[in-house]
mmCIF file of C-alpha atoms in Angstrom:
data_model
loop_
_atom_site.group_PDB
_atom_site.id
_atom_site.type_symbol
_atom_site.label_atom_id
_atom_site.label_comp_id
_atom_site.label_asym_id
_atom_site.label_seq_id
_atom_site.Cartn_x
_atom_site.Cartn_y
_atom_site.Cartn_z
ATOM 1 C CA MET A 1 -52.796 249.769 144.980
ATOM 2 C CA GLN A 2 -51.815 253.418 144.871
ATOM 3 C CA LEU A 3 -52.641 255.822 142.084
ATOM 4 C CA SER A 4 -49.449 256.081 140.060
ATOM 5 C CA SER A 5 -50.329 258.308 137.127
ATOM 6 C CA ALA A 6 -53.105 259.640 134.925
ATOM 7 C CA ALA A 7 -52.690 256.548 132.818
ATOM 8 C CA ASP A 8 -53.755 254.215 135.620
ATOM 9 C CA ILE A 9 -56.404 251.679 134.638
ATOM 10 C CA PRO A 10 -59.341 250.813 136.975
ATOM 11 C CA LEU A 11 -59.931 247.069 137.265
ATOM 12 C CA LEU A 12 -62.409 244.975 139.261
ATOM 13 C CA VAL A 13 -60.322 242.648 141.451
ATOM 14 C CA VAL A 14 -62.224 239.472 142.332
ATOM 15 C CA SER A 15 -61.186 236.649 144.693
ATOM 16 C CA ASP A 16 -62.966 234.170 146.952
ATOM 17 C CA ASN A 17 -62.733 236.605 149.882
ATOM 18 C CA SER A 18 -62.870 240.024 148.255
ATOM 19 C CA ARG A 19 -64.312 242.078 145.444
ATOM 20 C CA SER A 20 -63.244 245.667 144.908
ATOM 21 C CA GLU A 21 -62.267 248.205 142.259
ATOM 22 C CA ARG A 22 -58.556 248.972 142.114
ATOM 23 C CA ARG A 23 -56.337 251.069 139.855
ATOM 24 C CA ILE A 24 -53.197 249.622 138.311
ATOM 25 C CA SER A 25 -50.302 251.220 136.493
ATOM 26 C CA PRO A 26 -49.424 249.837 133.039
ATOM 27 C CA SER A 27 -45.762 250.282 133.996
ATOM 28 C CA TRP A 28 -45.983 247.568 136.647
ATOM 29 C CA THR A 29 -44.676 244.091 136.047
ATOM 30 C CA LEU A 30 -46.696 240.999 136.957
ATOM 31 C CA GLN A 31 -44.433 240.558 139.973
ATOM 32 C CA GLN A 32 -45.245 244.057 141.204
ATOM 33 C CA LEU A 33 -48.958 243.461 140.589
ATOM 34 C CA ARG A 34 -48.945 240.260 142.637
ATOM 35 C CA ALA A 35 -47.180 242.026 145.503
ATOM 36 C CA ARG A 36 -49.929 244.664 145.587
ATOM 37 C CA LEU A 37 -52.700 242.090 145.336
ATOM 38 C CA GLU A 38 -51.484 240.092 148.339
ATOM 39 C CA PRO A 39 -52.764 242.503 151.068
ATOM 40 C CA ILE A 40 -56.018 242.960 149.128
ATOM 41 C CA THR A 41 -56.877 239.281 148.642
ATOM 42 C CA GLY A 42 -54.888 237.602 151.408
ATOM 43 C CA ILE A 43 -53.335 235.237 148.839
ATOM 44 C CA PRO A 44 -49.520 235.034 148.846
ATOM 45 C CA ALA A 45 -47.982 236.323 145.621
ATOM 46 C CA SER A 46 -46.411 232.932 144.888
ATOM 47 C CA CYS A 47 -49.824 231.212 145.132
ATOM 48 C CA GLN A 48 -51.821 233.611 142.988
ATOM 49 C CA ARG A 49 -53.319 232.367 139.724
ATOM 50 C CA LEU A 50 -54.249 235.480 137.750
ATOM 51 C CA SER A 51 -56.676 235.700 134.874
ATOM 52 C CA VAL A 52 -58.393 238.605 133.147
ATOM 53 C CA LYS A 53 -61.969 238.227 131.955
ATOM 54 C CA LEU A 54 -61.940 240.325 128.797
ATOM 55 C CA SER A 55 -65.456 239.253 127.776
ATOM 56 C CA PRO A 56 -68.005 236.574 128.748
ATOM 57 C CA GLU A 57 -66.393 234.262 126.201
ATOM 58 C CA HIS A 58 -62.735 235.279 126.504
ATOM 59 C CA THR A 59 -60.521 234.865 129.582
ATOM 60 C CA HIS A 60 -56.801 235.638 129.427
ATOM 61 C CA HIS A 61 -54.716 233.581 131.890
ATOM 62 C CA LEU A 62 -51.656 235.383 133.237
ATOM 63 C CA HIS A 63 -50.102 232.810 135.564
ATOM 64 C CA ASP A 64 -48.039 231.273 132.755
ATOM 65 C CA LEU A 65 -46.369 234.591 131.905
ATOM 66 C CA ALA A 66 -42.966 235.637 133.201
ATOM 67 C CA ASP A 67 -42.843 237.812 136.334
ATOM 68 C CA ASP A 68 -41.092 240.647 134.492
ATOM 69 C CA VAL A 69 -43.825 241.068 131.864
ATOM 70 C CA GLN A 70 -45.181 244.610 131.950
ATOM 71 C CA LEU A 71 -48.942 245.104 132.237
ATOM 72 C CA ALA A 72 -48.821 247.595 129.362
ATOM 73 C CA SER A 73 -48.151 244.698 126.986
ATOM 74 C CA LEU A 74 -51.435 242.998 127.975
ATOM 75 C CA ASN A 75 -53.632 245.745 126.428
ATOM 76 C CA LEU A 76 -55.927 245.859 129.455
ATOM 77 C CA HIS A 77 -58.902 248.209 129.349
ATOM 78 C CA SER A 78 -60.928 249.847 132.079
ATOM 79 C CA HIS A 79 -63.171 247.848 134.406
ATOM 80 C CA VAL A 80 -62.344 244.366 133.205
ATOM 81 C CA GLU A 81 -62.387 241.657 135.894
ATOM 82 C CA LEU A 82 -59.048 240.536 137.290
ATOM 83 C CA HIS A 83 -59.608 237.162 138.959
ATOM 84 C CA VAL A 84 -57.154 236.106 141.646
ATOM 85 C CA GLY A 85 -57.247 232.371 142.294
ATOM 86 C CA ASP A 86 -55.478 230.488 145.097
ATOM 87 C CA SER A 87 -53.297 227.515 144.194
ATOM 88 C CA ARG A 88 -52.972 226.347 147.798
ATOM 89 C CA PRO A 89 -54.941 223.275 148.995
ATOM 90 C CA PRO A 90 -58.335 224.264 150.474
ATOM 91 C CA GLY A 91 -57.215 223.369 153.986
ATOM 92 C CA LEU A 92 -54.419 225.947 153.867
ATOM 93 C CA ARG A 93 -56.541 228.849 152.604
ATOM 94 C CA GLU A 94 -57.789 231.507 154.972
ATOM 95 C CA ASN A 95 -61.543 232.076 154.880
ATOM 96 C CA TYR A 96 -62.038 235.714 155.787
ATOM 97 C CA THR A 97 -65.814 235.549 155.331
ATOM 98 C CA ASP A 98 -66.386 232.816 157.939
ATOM 99 C CA VAL A 99 -66.709 234.532 161.318
ATOM 100 C CA SER A 100 -67.958 231.478 163.217
ATOM 101 C CA ALA A 101 -64.529 230.892 164.736
ATOM 102 C CA VAL A 102 -63.956 234.552 165.645
ATOM 103 C CA LYS A 103 -64.032 235.078 169.384
ATOM 104 C CA LYS A 104 -66.943 237.326 170.323
ATOM 105 C CA TYR A 105 -66.736 239.877 173.086
ATOM 106 C CA GLU A 106 -69.362 239.459 175.778
ATOM 107 C CA MET A 107 -69.731 242.182 178.358
ATOM 108 C CA PRO A 108 -70.026 240.861 181.933
ATOM 109 C CA LYS A 109 -73.607 241.059 183.203
ATOM 110 C CA ASP A 110 -72.794 243.260 186.197
ATOM 111 C CA GLU A 111 -70.845 245.689 183.987
ATOM 112 C CA TYR A 112 -73.729 245.886 181.499
ATOM 113 C CA GLU A 113 -76.284 246.505 184.252
ATOM 114 C CA ALA A 114 -74.105 249.284 185.713
ATOM 115 C CA ARG A 115 -73.944 251.238 182.439
ATOM 116 C CA SER A 116 -76.267 254.181 181.824
ATOM 117 C CA ASP A 117 -76.204 254.146 178.010
ATOM 118 C CA THR A 118 -77.893 250.787 177.361
ATOM 119 C CA VAL A 119 -81.387 249.618 176.421
ATOM 120 C CA LEU A 120 -81.620 248.087 179.885
ATOM 121 C CA ALA A 121 -80.940 251.454 181.517
ATOM 122 C CA TRP A 122 -83.561 253.101 179.275
ATOM 123 C CA LYS A 123 -86.150 250.481 180.265
ATOM 124 C CA LYS A 124 -85.371 251.117 183.931
ATOM 125 C CA THR A 125 -85.841 254.858 183.451
ATOM 126 C CA GLN A 126 -89.086 254.413 181.517
ATOM 127 C CA LYS A 127 -90.303 251.679 183.894
ATOM 128 C CA LEU A 128 -90.941 249.274 181.058
ATOM 129 C CA GLY A 129 -91.195 245.492 181.026
ATOM 130 C CA ARG A 130 -90.075 243.880 184.273
ATOM 131 C CA PHE A 131 -89.257 247.328 185.674
ATOM 132 C CA ASP A 132 -92.915 248.378 185.568
ATOM 133 C CA PRO A 133 -94.141 248.172 189.181
ATOM 134 C CA ASP A 134 -97.658 247.478 187.898
ATOM 135 C CA ALA A 135 -96.594 244.808 185.397
ATOM 136 C CA PRO A 136 -97.995 241.323 186.095
ATOM 137 C CA THR A 137 -95.643 238.630 187.309
ATOM 138 C CA ILE A 138 -94.855 235.586 185.180
ATOM 139 C CA GLU A 139 -97.363 233.606 187.237
ATOM 140 C CA GLN A 140 -100.029 236.266 186.716
ATOM 141 C CA GLN A 141 -99.322 236.344 182.974
ATOM 142 C CA LYS A 142 -99.779 232.575 182.757
ATOM 143 C CA ILE A 143 -103.076 232.766 184.655
ATOM 144 C CA GLN A 144 -104.274 235.591 182.386
ATOM 145 C CA THR A 145 -103.316 233.576 179.299
ATOM 146 C CA ILE A 146 -105.367 230.580 180.445
ATOM 147 C CA GLN A 147 -108.359 232.752 181.314
ATOM 148 C CA ARG A 148 -108.134 234.501 177.947
ATOM 149 C CA GLU A 149 -108.076 231.131 176.203
ATOM 150 C CA ILE A 150 -111.234 230.092 178.056
ATOM 151 C CA GLU A 151 -112.963 233.241 176.824
ATOM 152 C CA GLU A 152 -111.703 232.899 173.251
ATOM 153 C CA ARG A 153 -112.809 229.267 173.055
ATOM 154 C CA GLY A 154 -116.243 230.142 174.427
ATOM 155 C CA ILE A 155 -115.979 227.629 177.256
ATOM 156 C CA THR A 156 -118.888 228.010 179.678
ATOM 157 C CA VAL A 157 -120.503 225.798 182.318
ATOM 158 C CA GLY A 158 -123.204 223.652 180.723
ATOM 159 C CA ALA A 159 -121.644 223.723 177.228
ATOM 160 C CA ARG A 160 -121.305 220.500 175.276
ATOM 161 C CA CYS A 161 -117.706 219.704 174.411
ATOM 162 C CA ARG A 162 -115.215 217.187 173.175
ATOM 163 C CA LEU A 163 -111.634 216.577 174.174
ATOM 164 C CA THR A 164 -108.846 217.126 171.676
ATOM 165 C CA PRO A 165 -106.833 216.001 169.806
ATOM 166 C CA ASP A 166 -109.043 214.016 167.449
ATOM 167 C CA SER A 167 -107.408 210.792 168.589
ATOM 168 C CA ASP A 168 -109.130 211.362 171.948
ATOM 169 C CA ALA A 169 -112.453 212.935 170.894
ATOM 170 C CA ARG A 170 -114.300 211.955 174.074
ATOM 171 C CA ARG A 171 -117.485 213.964 174.543
ATOM 172 C CA GLY A 172 -119.209 215.418 177.543
ATOM 173 C CA LYS A 173 -120.450 218.564 179.264
ATOM 174 C CA VAL A 174 -118.584 221.321 181.062
ATOM 175 C CA GLU A 175 -119.480 221.334 184.758
ATOM 176 C CA TYR A 176 -116.754 223.427 186.357
ATOM 177 C CA ILE A 177 -114.341 226.252 185.445
ATOM 178 C CA GLY A 178 -111.866 227.572 187.989
ATOM 179 C CA ASP A 179 -108.904 226.904 190.236
ATOM 180 C CA VAL A 180 -108.108 223.384 191.401
ATOM 181 C CA PRO A 181 -105.282 223.828 193.935
ATOM 182 C CA GLU A 182 -105.039 220.066 194.377
ATOM 183 C CA LEU A 183 -103.716 219.724 190.808
ATOM 184 C CA PRO A 184 -100.222 220.888 189.768
ATOM 185 C CA GLY A 185 -99.782 224.095 187.813
ATOM 186 C CA LEU A 186 -101.272 227.591 187.852
ATOM 187 C CA GLY A 187 -104.517 228.824 186.353
ATOM 188 C CA PHE A 188 -108.008 227.549 185.741
ATOM 189 C CA TRP A 189 -108.990 223.970 185.016
ATOM 190 C CA VAL A 190 -112.115 222.803 183.237
ATOM 191 C CA GLY A 191 -114.109 220.011 184.875
ATOM 192 C CA VAL A 192 -115.980 217.812 182.392
ATOM 193 C CA VAL A 193 -118.600 215.105 182.896
ATOM 194 C CA LEU A 194 -117.929 212.578 180.144
ATOM 195 C CA ASP A 195 -120.641 210.645 178.332
ATOM 196 C CA GLU A 196 -118.845 207.384 179.041
ATOM 197 C CA PRO A 197 -116.867 206.107 182.063
ATOM 198 C CA THR A 198 -113.466 206.868 180.562
ATOM 199 C CA GLY A 199 -112.477 209.585 183.012
ATOM 200 C CA LYS A 200 -110.325 209.644 186.137
ATOM 201 C CA ASN A 201 -112.608 210.815 188.948
ATOM 202 C CA ASP A 202 -116.142 211.556 190.155
ATOM 203 C CA GLY A 203 -115.771 215.340 190.134
ATOM 204 C CA ALA A 204 -113.370 215.475 193.063
ATOM 205 C CA ALA A 205 -109.609 216.109 193.183
ATOM 206 C CA ASN A 206 -107.733 214.616 196.106
ATOM 207 C CA GLY A 207 -110.896 214.506 198.180
ATOM 208 C CA VAL A 208 -112.093 218.039 197.369
ATOM 209 C CA ARG A 209 -115.307 218.046 195.353
ATOM 210 C CA TYR A 210 -115.833 220.488 192.483
ATOM 211 C CA PHE A 211 -118.823 218.936 190.671
ATOM 212 C CA GLU A 212 -121.006 215.847 190.841
ATOM 213 C CA CYS A 213 -120.828 212.828 188.556
ATOM 214 C CA LYS A 214 -120.549 209.047 188.705
ATOM 215 C CA PRO A 215 -117.135 207.423 189.321
ATOM 216 C CA ASN A 216 -114.823 207.511 186.266
ATOM 217 C CA PHE A 217 -117.127 209.955 184.433
ATOM 218 C CA GLY A 218 -115.198 213.060 185.551
ATOM 219 C CA VAL A 219 -112.007 214.635 184.246
ATOM 220 C CA PHE A 220 -110.118 217.916 184.702
ATOM 221 C CA VAL A 221 -108.392 219.344 181.611
ATOM 222 C CA ARG A 222 -106.715 222.552 180.532
ATOM 223 C CA PRO A 223 -108.775 224.742 178.160
ATOM 224 C CA GLU A 224 -106.447 224.092 175.200
ATOM 225 C CA ARG A 225 -107.554 220.443 175.300
ATOM 226 C CA LEU A 226 -111.211 221.326 174.963
ATOM 227 C CA GLU A 227 -113.489 222.283 172.090
ATOM 228 C CA VAL A 228 -117.070 223.391 172.710
ATOM 229 C CA GLY A 229 -119.876 223.119 170.167
ATOM 230 C CA ASN A 230 -122.662 220.892 168.924
ATOM 231 C CA PHE A 231 -121.296 217.606 170.196
ATOM 232 C CA PRO A 232 -124.269 215.441 171.253
ATOM 233 C CA PRO A 233 -123.643 212.070 172.914
ATOM 234 C CA VAL A 234 -122.426 209.477 170.453
ATOM 235 C CA ASP A 235 -125.160 207.026 169.436
ATOM 236 C CA ASP A 236 -123.531 203.696 168.683
ATOM 237 C CA PHE A 237 -126.657 202.583 166.821
ATOM 238 C CA GLU A 238 -127.371 205.690 164.706
ATOM 239 C CA ASP A 239 -126.004 204.042 161.543
ATOM 240 C CA GLU A 240 -127.814 200.744 162.147
ATOM 241 C CA GLU A 241 -130.807 199.815 159.947
ATOM 242 C CA PHE A 242 -133.771 198.017 161.521
#
């Protein structure tokens, strides 16, 4: 709406898709008001249902009034809320706040990499991240993570331990920490001699020996599956009374 005169009245125009302060001229008719509200709210003039909220308890509905009624006759005062409803079925209403269906622009990868004003270009200049010639590779990072976990968990050769989760809870002693190329994956493995023959080997992996134990007493696990501490061998008779 354009400022028409000093007598213009500021109103708060509210619809499902917009909320803004606008100035109206008391000399306008309802038909003229609807025409000016259409580009603001996106609701066609013929589908607008207008109401003025004069107070929390009092709402004045305008859609039953004739189109040639002048706004001056409505005794509107500054900053009241003018609500613009939509009489169309929900499926025919535009939702200007839902951007999920709006097509997004995606710059081609080669074009982005060729630009000099991007974060990627700045990282290249500063030699950060994967552009750091001294940065560890993904494989090296994984190895470092496993080694750090061994240190943080306090896993050492000779330590008593139990396997996790609790549903496993087998106990034993750490006998080996290091690479086992015969097993898949990067980084250190932990070789454990179990207290009971519930393992998978005798300390060897595909014929290469890493520690000594009886058949089916040995197992190789990743450090995240191990907890070290005061875990003595389980005594099946410790709760028995003689």
